Amino acid sequence: MQAVIMAGGKGSRIASIVSDVPKPMISICGKPILQHQIECLKNQNIIKIILVIGYKGTQIKEYFADGRQFGVEIQYIEEETPLGTAGALYYLKDQIKEDFLLINGDIIFDIDIERFFKYHKKKGADATIFTHPNSHPYDSGLIFADKEGFVTEWLHKEDTRTWYKNRVNAGLHLLSPKIFAMFQEVKKTDLDRDILKKLILRHQLAAYDSPEYVKDMGTPDRYKSVSNDMKNGLVYAKNLKNKQKAVFFDRDGTINVYKGFLTKPEELELIPGIAKVIKRINESGYLVIIITNQPVIARGSCTIEELEQIHQKLETLLGEEGAYIDDLFYCPHHPDKGFKGERAEYKIECNCRKPKPGLIYQAAEKYNICLTDSYFVGDEERDMEAGRQAGCICVKTEKNVAIK
């Protein structure tokens, strides 16, 4: 597989850090961003790389040359005038005949590319974007996907939003050569608005959701944060090829105020202080995963769509304070029958309703989690029992009190 890196950015927002080099050449821990990217690709046997350069591109060519000293093969596309985030792809129409990886040149990442690629091929989409939660969804574009993983809506940061799932486009894309049919001439083109969003209506844009490390250096604060993460080994550790650690949380009474069964978003209220706790866990590198029983589905008092809206509000409120969850697993079942309005298909004995640990095992398989190095936080004994059965370290909290 070939990789194409869009390396023509100026980095105007981060000029206070360095202003005399193109953005992909800004140094992180003694190496340019671009070098970190190339090394990550080489480590996963991707050695054919095309760099699209523009602003002060000669600095990039002089540093990397043909790539031989870095163990890769580098070709260049030089933009005489800026062509946006995708215009230069026109020049690859006759060159690339297989699916390829397209990378923003201003991000530090370390992901399991093979896992990403297998997902892309399974979906059979013209394009698959890498999505993840971040600490500032309120000023990011938001991605909405259906249960099959295909994007249904893409909100840009200027678009109105209410409650939303914290999932943003990370700047990594797997593209089929079919997308070249959308490039009819050389002109300035925006990858997101002019290419990818048009695939939504055709049901040809998939979203690959992962908690792996992908961050940009858009501001001085983010630059400092990424530098610290690189020094601490967090960037590499988050690759899903490596065993992960997680803090599993119960929902009601542990993250949001317990008020009985919640059936609509208006009822949800975060426990004071819990967002700060979760933000610290995010920064530590542990995954944050919610495991919750939601018998409101089986009881017929709440639809799946309404439950998703409740969870979207939860993610929105956390995001407003710079915190996020990596995933949420819920059990919709309840074994007892005879209630008015109940949904018979969910009135079953299952292995996912706490105190059974089925959802914890699902999360562990999905994210390669070492359960004995992970924690389960909850306010009831059934939470502790589920955590113990899974082998987690269990921490019981008072109901409606944020863990310290």
Short mmCIF file of C-alpha atoms in Angstrom, two decimals:
data_model
loop_
_atom_site.label_atom_id
_atom_site.label_comp_id
_atom_site.label_asym_id
_atom_site.label_seq_id
_atom_site.Cartn_x
_atom_site.Cartn_y
_atom_site.Cartn_z
CA MET A 1 0.00 0.00 0.00
CA GLN A 2 1.11 3.52 -0.78
CA ALA A 3 0.79 6.49 1.55
CA VAL A 4 0.19 10.07 0.45
CA ILE A 5 1.01 12.81 2.94
CA MET A 6 -0.37 16.32 2.46
CA ALA A 7 2.67 18.28 3.64
CA GLY A 8 2.01 21.77 2.30
CA GLY A 9 0.67 23.47 5.42
CA LYS A 10 1.93 26.80 6.73
CA GLY A 11 1.02 26.41 10.40
CA SER A 12 -0.10 30.00 10.91
CA ARG A 13 -1.83 29.22 14.22
CA ILE A 14 1.36 27.83 15.69
CA ALA A 15 3.70 30.53 14.42
CA SER A 16 4.63 31.49 17.99
CA ILE A 17 6.43 28.13 18.31
CA VAL A 18 8.28 28.32 15.00
CA SER A 19 7.60 30.41 11.91
CA ASP A 20 10.48 29.68 9.53
CA VAL A 21 9.57 26.11 8.53
CA PRO A 22 6.50 24.47 6.96
CA LYS A 23 4.16 22.98 9.55
CA PRO A 24 5.11 19.31 8.90
CA MET A 25 8.73 20.20 9.68
CA ILE A 26 8.01 21.50 13.19
CA SER A 27 10.14 19.48 15.58
CA ILE A 28 8.66 17.16 18.19
CA CYS A 29 11.23 15.58 20.53
CA GLY A 30 14.07 16.35 18.13
CA LYS A 31 12.40 15.17 14.91
CA PRO A 32 10.08 16.85 12.41
CA ILE A 33 6.43 15.79 12.55
CA LEU A 34 6.88 14.39 9.05
CA GLN A 35 9.73 12.15 10.16
CA HIS A 36 7.62 10.71 12.98
CA GLN A 37 4.93 9.93 10.41
CA ILE A 38 7.34 8.29 7.98
CA GLU A 39 8.88 6.17 10.74
CA CYS A 40 5.43 4.99 11.85
CA LEU A 41 4.65 3.97 8.25
CA LYS A 42 7.98 2.20 7.79
CA ASN A 43 7.51 0.27 11.04
CA GLN A 44 4.36 -1.19 9.49
CA ASN A 45 5.97 -1.97 6.11
CA ILE A 46 4.57 0.98 4.19
CA ILE A 47 7.61 2.29 2.36
CA LYS A 48 6.22 3.89 -0.81
CA ILE A 49 5.34 7.45 0.13
CA ILE A 50 4.24 10.46 -1.90
CA LEU A 51 4.70 13.87 -0.31
CA VAL A 52 2.55 16.75 -1.54
CA ILE A 53 4.53 19.89 -0.79
CA GLY A 54 3.97 23.59 -1.24
CA TYR A 55 4.88 26.25 1.30
CA LYS A 56 8.67 26.16 1.81
CA GLY A 57 8.65 22.70 0.29
CA THR A 58 12.34 22.84 -0.58
CA GLN A 59 13.10 22.39 3.12
CA ILE A 60 11.20 19.10 3.05
CA LYS A 61 12.95 17.90 -0.13
CA GLU A 62 16.39 18.78 1.22
CA TYR A 63 15.73 16.96 4.49
CA PHE A 64 14.16 13.75 3.16
CA ALA A 65 15.55 13.61 -0.40
CA ASP A 66 14.47 10.29 -1.97
CA GLY A 67 13.84 8.75 1.46
CA ARG A 68 16.61 6.19 1.24
CA GLN A 69 18.26 7.23 4.49
CA PHE A 70 14.93 6.68 6.25
CA GLY A 71 14.37 3.27 4.66
CA VAL A 72 11.53 4.39 2.38
CA GLU A 73 10.93 5.54 -1.20
CA ILE A 74 9.71 9.11 -1.50
CA GLN A 75 8.21 10.88 -4.50
CA TYR A 76 7.08 14.50 -4.55
CA ILE A 77 4.20 16.49 -5.95
CA GLU A 78 4.98 20.20 -5.84
CA GLU A 79 2.10 22.67 -5.84
CA GLU A 80 2.98 25.84 -7.72
CA THR A 81 -0.17 27.43 -6.30
CA PRO A 82 -2.07 26.16 -3.23
CA LEU A 83 -4.60 23.48 -4.20
CA GLY A 84 -6.28 23.02 -0.83
CA THR A 85 -6.37 19.76 1.08
CA ALA A 86 -7.06 17.55 -1.94
CA GLY A 87 -6.51 19.35 -5.26
CA ALA A 88 -3.10 17.75 -5.82
CA LEU A 89 -4.65 14.27 -5.83
CA TYR A 90 -5.58 14.96 -9.46
CA TYR A 91 -1.95 14.28 -10.38
CA LEU A 92 -2.20 10.74 -8.97
CA LYS A 93 -5.11 9.61 -11.18
CA ASP A 94 -2.94 7.57 -13.49
CA GLN A 95 -0.40 6.47 -10.89
CA ILE A 96 -2.32 4.90 -7.99
CA LYS A 97 -4.38 1.82 -8.88
CA GLU A 98 -5.03 0.38 -5.41
CA ASP A 99 -6.42 1.63 -2.11
CA PHE A 100 -4.05 4.09 -0.44
CA LEU A 101 -3.57 5.88 2.86
CA LEU A 102 -3.98 9.66 2.85
CA ILE A 103 -2.51 11.51 5.82
CA ASN A 104 -2.69 15.10 7.02
CA GLY A 105 0.88 16.33 7.38
CA ASP A 106 0.36 18.04 10.73
CA ILE A 107 -0.60 15.10 12.97
CA ILE A 108 1.33 12.82 15.28
CA PHE A 109 -0.09 9.31 15.23
CA ASP A 110 0.64 5.69 15.96
CA ILE A 111 -2.13 3.32 14.95
CA ASP A 112 -2.52 -0.27 13.84
CA ILE A 113 -2.79 0.41 10.11
CA GLU A 114 -3.48 -3.23 9.26
CA ARG A 115 -6.53 -3.24 11.53
CA PHE A 116 -7.73 0.02 9.91
CA PHE A 117 -7.20 -1.42 6.42
CA LYS A 118 -9.09 -4.66 7.16
CA TYR A 119 -12.05 -2.65 8.38
CA HIS A 120 -11.97 -0.51 5.24
CA LYS A 121 -11.93 -3.55 2.95
CA LYS A 122 -14.73 -5.24 4.90
CA LYS A 123 -16.95 -2.18 4.41
CA GLY A 124 -16.15 -1.95 0.71
CA ALA A 125 -16.44 1.83 0.84
CA ASP A 126 -14.89 4.31 -1.55
CA ALA A 127 -13.38 6.00 1.50
CA THR A 128 -12.97 5.26 5.19
CA ILE A 129 -12.08 7.98 7.67
CA PHE A 130 -10.41 7.40 11.01
CA THR A 131 -12.56 8.88 13.79
CA HIS A 132 -12.00 9.25 17.50
CA PRO A 133 -13.11 11.32 20.50
CA ASN A 134 -11.11 14.41 21.42
CA SER A 135 -10.93 16.97 24.22
CA HIS A 136 -12.41 19.83 22.19
CA PRO A 137 -15.41 18.52 20.21
CA TYR A 138 -17.18 21.86 20.61
CA ASP A 139 -14.83 23.45 18.04
CA SER A 140 -14.31 20.36 15.86
CA GLY A 141 -16.18 18.86 12.95
CA LEU A 142 -18.43 16.01 14.11
CA ILE A 143 -19.04 12.67 12.41
CA PHE A 144 -22.30 10.72 12.76
CA ALA A 145 -22.43 7.10 11.61
CA ASP A 146 -25.09 4.40 11.47
CA LYS A 147 -24.89 0.96 13.09
CA GLU A 148 -23.11 -0.43 10.03
CA GLY A 149 -20.37 2.20 10.34
CA PHE A 150 -21.33 4.36 7.35
CA VAL A 151 -21.33 8.12 7.80
CA THR A 152 -24.79 9.69 7.79
CA GLU A 153 -23.92 13.28 8.68
CA TRP A 154 -20.87 15.52 8.91
CA LEU A 155 -21.16 18.74 10.89
CA HIS A 156 -18.43 21.33 10.54
CA LYS A 157 -17.42 23.41 13.54
CA GLU A 158 -19.51 26.36 12.39
CA ASP A 159 -22.65 24.21 12.09
CA THR A 160 -25.33 24.25 14.79
CA ARG A 161 -25.33 21.25 17.11
CA THR A 162 -27.17 20.29 20.31
CA TRP A 163 -26.35 16.89 21.81
CA TYR A 164 -23.82 14.85 19.92
CA LYS A 165 -21.52 11.85 20.03
CA ASN A 166 -17.95 13.00 20.43
CA ARG A 167 -16.45 11.62 17.23
CA VAL A 168 -14.24 13.71 14.97
CA ASN A 169 -12.25 13.14 11.81
CA ALA A 170 -8.65 12.56 12.86
CA GLY A 171 -6.89 13.25 9.54
CA LEU A 172 -6.21 9.66 8.44
CA HIS A 173 -8.08 8.28 5.43
CA LEU A 174 -8.13 5.09 3.40
CA LEU A 175 -9.22 5.82 -0.16
CA SER A 176 -10.16 3.65 -3.10
CA PRO A 177 -8.83 4.72 -6.51
CA LYS A 178 -12.51 5.13 -7.42
CA ILE A 179 -12.39 8.58 -5.82
CA PHE A 180 -10.17 9.83 -8.65
CA ALA A 181 -13.29 9.98 -10.84
CA MET A 182 -14.25 13.02 -8.75
CA PHE A 183 -11.16 14.93 -9.93
CA GLN A 184 -11.79 16.29 -13.43
CA GLU A 185 -9.33 19.18 -13.45
CA VAL A 186 -6.56 20.77 -11.46
CA LYS A 187 -8.20 23.17 -9.03
CA LYS A 188 -8.28 24.04 -5.36
CA THR A 189 -10.25 21.31 -3.62
CA ASP A 190 -11.31 20.73 -0.03
CA LEU A 191 -11.06 17.05 0.83
CA ASP A 192 -13.82 17.08 3.44
CA ARG A 193 -16.40 19.34 1.80
CA ASP A 194 -15.79 18.68 -1.91
CA ILE A 195 -14.94 14.97 -1.86
CA LEU A 196 -15.75 13.02 1.29
CA LYS A 197 -19.09 14.63 2.15
CA LYS A 198 -20.37 13.88 -1.34
CA LEU A 199 -19.81 10.17 -0.66
CA ILE A 200 -22.31 10.23 2.22
CA LEU A 201 -25.35 10.37 -0.07
CA ARG A 202 -23.94 7.43 -2.04
CA HIS A 203 -23.46 5.42 1.18
CA GLN A 204 -19.79 5.15 0.32
CA LEU A 205 -18.11 6.87 3.27
CA ALA A 206 -17.31 4.62 6.24
CA ALA A 207 -16.04 5.63 9.68
CA TYR A 208 -13.43 3.60 11.54
CA ASP A 209 -13.63 4.48 15.23
CA SER A 210 -10.56 3.94 17.40
CA PRO A 211 -9.07 5.32 20.63
CA GLU A 212 -5.53 5.18 19.25
CA TYR A 213 -3.28 8.23 19.37
CA VAL A 214 -3.86 10.84 16.66
CA LYS A 215 -3.37 14.53 17.51
CA ASP A 216 -2.57 17.68 15.60
CA MET A 217 -0.30 20.57 16.55
CA GLY A 218 -2.80 23.28 15.67
CA THR A 219 -2.09 25.47 18.68
CA PRO A 220 0.83 26.05 21.08
CA ASP A 221 -1.07 24.26 23.87
CA ARG A 222 -1.66 21.19 21.71
CA TYR A 223 1.97 21.23 20.64
CA LYS A 224 3.06 21.14 24.29
CA SER A 225 0.62 18.34 25.06
CA VAL A 226 1.78 16.18 22.14
CA SER A 227 5.43 16.77 23.03
CA ASN A 228 4.79 15.53 26.57
CA ASP A 229 2.88 12.49 25.30
CA MET A 230 5.74 11.61 22.97
CA LYS A 231 8.30 11.89 25.78
CA ASN A 232 6.17 9.74 28.08
CA GLY A 233 5.75 6.98 25.51
CA LEU A 234 1.99 7.46 25.35
CA VAL A 235 1.87 7.83 21.55
CA TYR A 236 3.28 4.35 20.92
CA ALA A 237 1.46 2.76 23.88
CA LYS A 238 -1.98 3.66 22.49
CA ASN A 239 -1.45 1.57 19.33
CA LEU A 240 -3.97 -1.27 19.59
CA LYS A 241 -1.28 -3.79 18.78
CA ASN A 242 -0.21 -3.17 22.39
CA LYS A 243 -2.19 -4.29 25.43
CA GLN A 244 -4.38 -1.44 26.71
CA LYS A 245 -5.50 -0.45 30.19
CA ALA A 246 -8.96 0.86 30.95
CA VAL A 247 -11.08 2.39 33.66
CA PHE A 248 -14.58 0.96 33.32
CA PHE A 249 -17.36 3.10 34.77
CA ASP A 250 -20.91 2.34 35.72
CA ARG A 251 -23.21 5.13 34.46
CA ASP A 252 -26.09 6.04 36.78
CA GLY A 253 -24.91 7.26 40.17
CA THR A 254 -21.26 7.06 39.10
CA ILE A 255 -21.03 9.49 36.15
CA ASN A 256 -24.47 11.05 36.05
CA VAL A 257 -26.74 11.83 39.00
CA TYR A 258 -28.98 8.88 39.84
CA LYS A 259 -32.65 9.87 39.48
CA GLY A 260 -34.17 6.48 38.82
CA PHE A 261 -34.57 5.33 35.23
CA LEU A 262 -33.62 8.03 32.70
CA THR A 263 -35.86 8.08 29.63
CA LYS A 264 -35.00 11.41 27.97
CA PRO A 265 -31.90 13.65 27.67
CA GLU A 266 -33.40 16.45 29.79
CA GLU A 267 -33.16 14.21 32.84
CA LEU A 268 -29.41 13.62 32.62
CA GLU A 269 -27.12 15.64 34.88
CA LEU A 270 -23.40 15.01 35.40
CA ILE A 271 -22.14 14.43 38.94
CA PRO A 272 -20.16 17.55 39.93
CA GLY A 273 -16.44 17.01 39.44
CA ILE A 274 -16.71 13.81 37.39
CA ALA A 275 -15.60 15.50 34.14
CA LYS A 276 -12.31 16.56 35.77
CA VAL A 277 -11.75 12.99 36.96
CA ILE A 278 -12.37 11.58 33.49
CA LYS A 279 -10.14 14.21 31.89
CA ARG A 280 -7.25 13.13 34.14
CA ILE A 281 -7.82 9.52 33.12
CA ASN A 282 -7.87 10.55 29.43
CA GLU A 283 -4.50 12.26 29.88
CA SER A 284 -3.05 9.19 31.63
CA GLY A 285 -3.56 6.97 28.58
CA TYR A 286 -6.13 4.68 30.18
CA LEU A 287 -9.25 4.09 28.12
CA VAL A 288 -12.52 5.32 29.65
CA ILE A 289 -15.36 2.90 28.94
CA ILE A 290 -18.89 2.94 30.35
CA ILE A 291 -20.59 -0.37 31.17
CA THR A 292 -24.26 0.10 32.01
CA ASN A 293 -27.48 -1.85 32.43
CA GLN A 294 -30.36 -0.12 30.64
CA PRO A 295 -33.52 -2.16 31.22
CA VAL A 296 -35.55 0.86 30.08
CA ILE A 297 -35.31 -0.68 26.60
CA ALA A 298 -36.78 -4.02 27.69
CA ARG A 299 -39.42 -2.23 29.77
CA GLY A 300 -40.55 -0.24 26.72
CA SER A 301 -40.15 3.07 28.56
CA CYS A 302 -37.37 4.31 26.28
CA THR A 303 -36.43 3.61 22.67
CA ILE A 304 -32.92 2.88 21.49
CA GLU A 305 -32.93 6.23 19.67
CA GLU A 306 -33.89 8.03 22.91
CA LEU A 307 -31.19 6.18 24.83
CA GLU A 308 -28.63 7.24 22.22
CA GLN A 309 -29.74 10.86 22.67
CA ILE A 310 -29.18 10.54 26.42
CA HIS A 311 -25.68 9.25 25.79
CA GLN A 312 -25.03 12.01 23.27
CA LYS A 313 -25.90 14.57 25.94
CA LEU A 314 -23.53 12.83 28.34
CA GLU A 315 -20.70 13.04 25.79
CA THR A 316 -21.53 16.66 24.98
CA LEU A 317 -21.41 17.73 28.65
CA LEU A 318 -18.12 15.89 29.20
CA GLY A 319 -16.66 17.44 26.03
CA GLU A 320 -17.53 20.93 27.22
CA GLU A 321 -15.11 20.32 30.10
CA GLY A 322 -12.39 18.74 27.95
CA ALA A 323 -13.18 15.12 28.84
CA TYR A 324 -14.38 12.18 26.77
CA ILE A 325 -15.28 8.51 26.88
CA ASP A 326 -13.69 6.06 24.47
CA ASP A 327 -16.73 3.81 24.24
CA LEU A 328 -19.99 2.85 25.91
CA PHE A 329 -21.53 -0.61 26.15
CA TYR A 330 -25.06 -1.10 27.44
CA CYS A 331 -27.26 -4.09 28.15
CA PRO A 332 -30.88 -3.54 26.98
CA HIS A 333 -32.19 -6.76 28.53
CA HIS A 334 -34.23 -7.61 31.61
CA PRO A 335 -35.28 -11.17 32.50
CA ASP A 336 -38.52 -10.45 34.40
CA LYS A 337 -41.71 -10.40 32.32
CA GLY A 338 -45.23 -9.13 32.84
CA PHE A 339 -44.83 -5.35 32.59
CA LYS A 340 -47.15 -3.20 30.53
CA GLY A 341 -45.51 -2.01 27.33
CA GLU A 342 -42.51 -4.32 27.65
CA ARG A 343 -40.58 -5.48 24.59
CA ALA A 344 -40.57 -9.26 24.52
CA GLU A 345 -37.42 -9.57 22.39
CA TYR A 346 -35.38 -8.03 25.21
CA LYS A 347 -36.97 -10.03 28.03
CA ILE A 348 -34.28 -12.70 28.12
CA GLU A 349 -31.51 -14.07 30.30
CA CYS A 350 -28.25 -12.73 28.87
CA ASN A 351 -24.55 -12.67 29.67
CA CYS A 352 -24.24 -8.89 29.36
CA ARG A 353 -26.40 -7.69 32.26
CA LYS A 354 -24.31 -6.85 35.31
CA PRO A 355 -23.32 -8.55 37.58
CA LYS A 356 -22.39 -10.75 34.63
CA PRO A 357 -19.18 -9.53 32.97
CA GLY A 358 -20.13 -10.06 29.31
CA LEU A 359 -19.87 -6.39 28.28
CA ILE A 360 -16.47 -6.07 29.92
CA TYR A 361 -15.25 -9.03 27.89
CA GLN A 362 -16.67 -7.47 24.71
CA ALA A 363 -14.74 -4.27 25.39
CA ALA A 364 -11.56 -6.18 26.19
CA GLU A 365 -11.73 -8.07 22.89
CA LYS A 366 -12.50 -4.95 20.87
CA TYR A 367 -9.66 -2.87 22.31
CA ASN A 368 -7.06 -5.50 23.33
CA ILE A 369 -7.44 -4.62 27.03
CA CYS A 370 -5.53 -6.32 29.84
CA LEU A 371 -8.31 -6.68 32.41
CA THR A 372 -6.05 -7.40 35.38
CA ASP A 373 -4.41 -4.00 34.86
CA SER A 374 -7.77 -2.26 34.54
CA TYR A 375 -10.27 -0.81 37.01
CA PHE A 376 -14.02 -0.99 37.44
CA VAL A 377 -15.66 1.96 39.19
CA GLY A 378 -19.26 1.75 40.34
CA ASP A 379 -21.66 2.55 43.16
CA GLU A 380 -23.40 -0.81 43.56
CA GLU A 381 -22.38 -4.31 44.47
CA ARG A 382 -23.39 -5.69 41.06
CA ASP A 383 -20.77 -3.38 39.52
CA MET A 384 -18.13 -4.78 41.85
CA GLU A 385 -19.19 -8.36 41.13
CA ALA A 386 -18.97 -7.82 37.36
CA GLY A 387 -15.54 -6.26 37.76
CA ARG A 388 -14.30 -9.07 40.01
CA GLN A 389 -15.49 -11.77 37.63
CA ALA A 390 -13.61 -10.05 34.80
CA GLY A 391 -10.46 -9.79 36.90
CA CYS A 392 -10.46 -5.99 37.25
CA ILE A 393 -9.41 -3.93 40.25
CA CYS A 394 -12.71 -2.75 41.74
CA VAL A 395 -13.38 0.64 43.30
CA LYS A 396 -16.75 1.27 44.93
CA THR A 397 -17.95 4.86 45.19
CA GLU A 398 -20.76 6.58 47.01
CA LYS A 399 -23.83 7.11 44.85
CA ASN A 400 -23.82 10.52 43.12
CA VAL A 401 -20.30 11.34 44.38
CA ALA A 402 -17.41 11.65 41.92
CA ILE A 403 -14.51 9.30 42.56
CA LYS A 404 -11.39 11.06 43.79
#
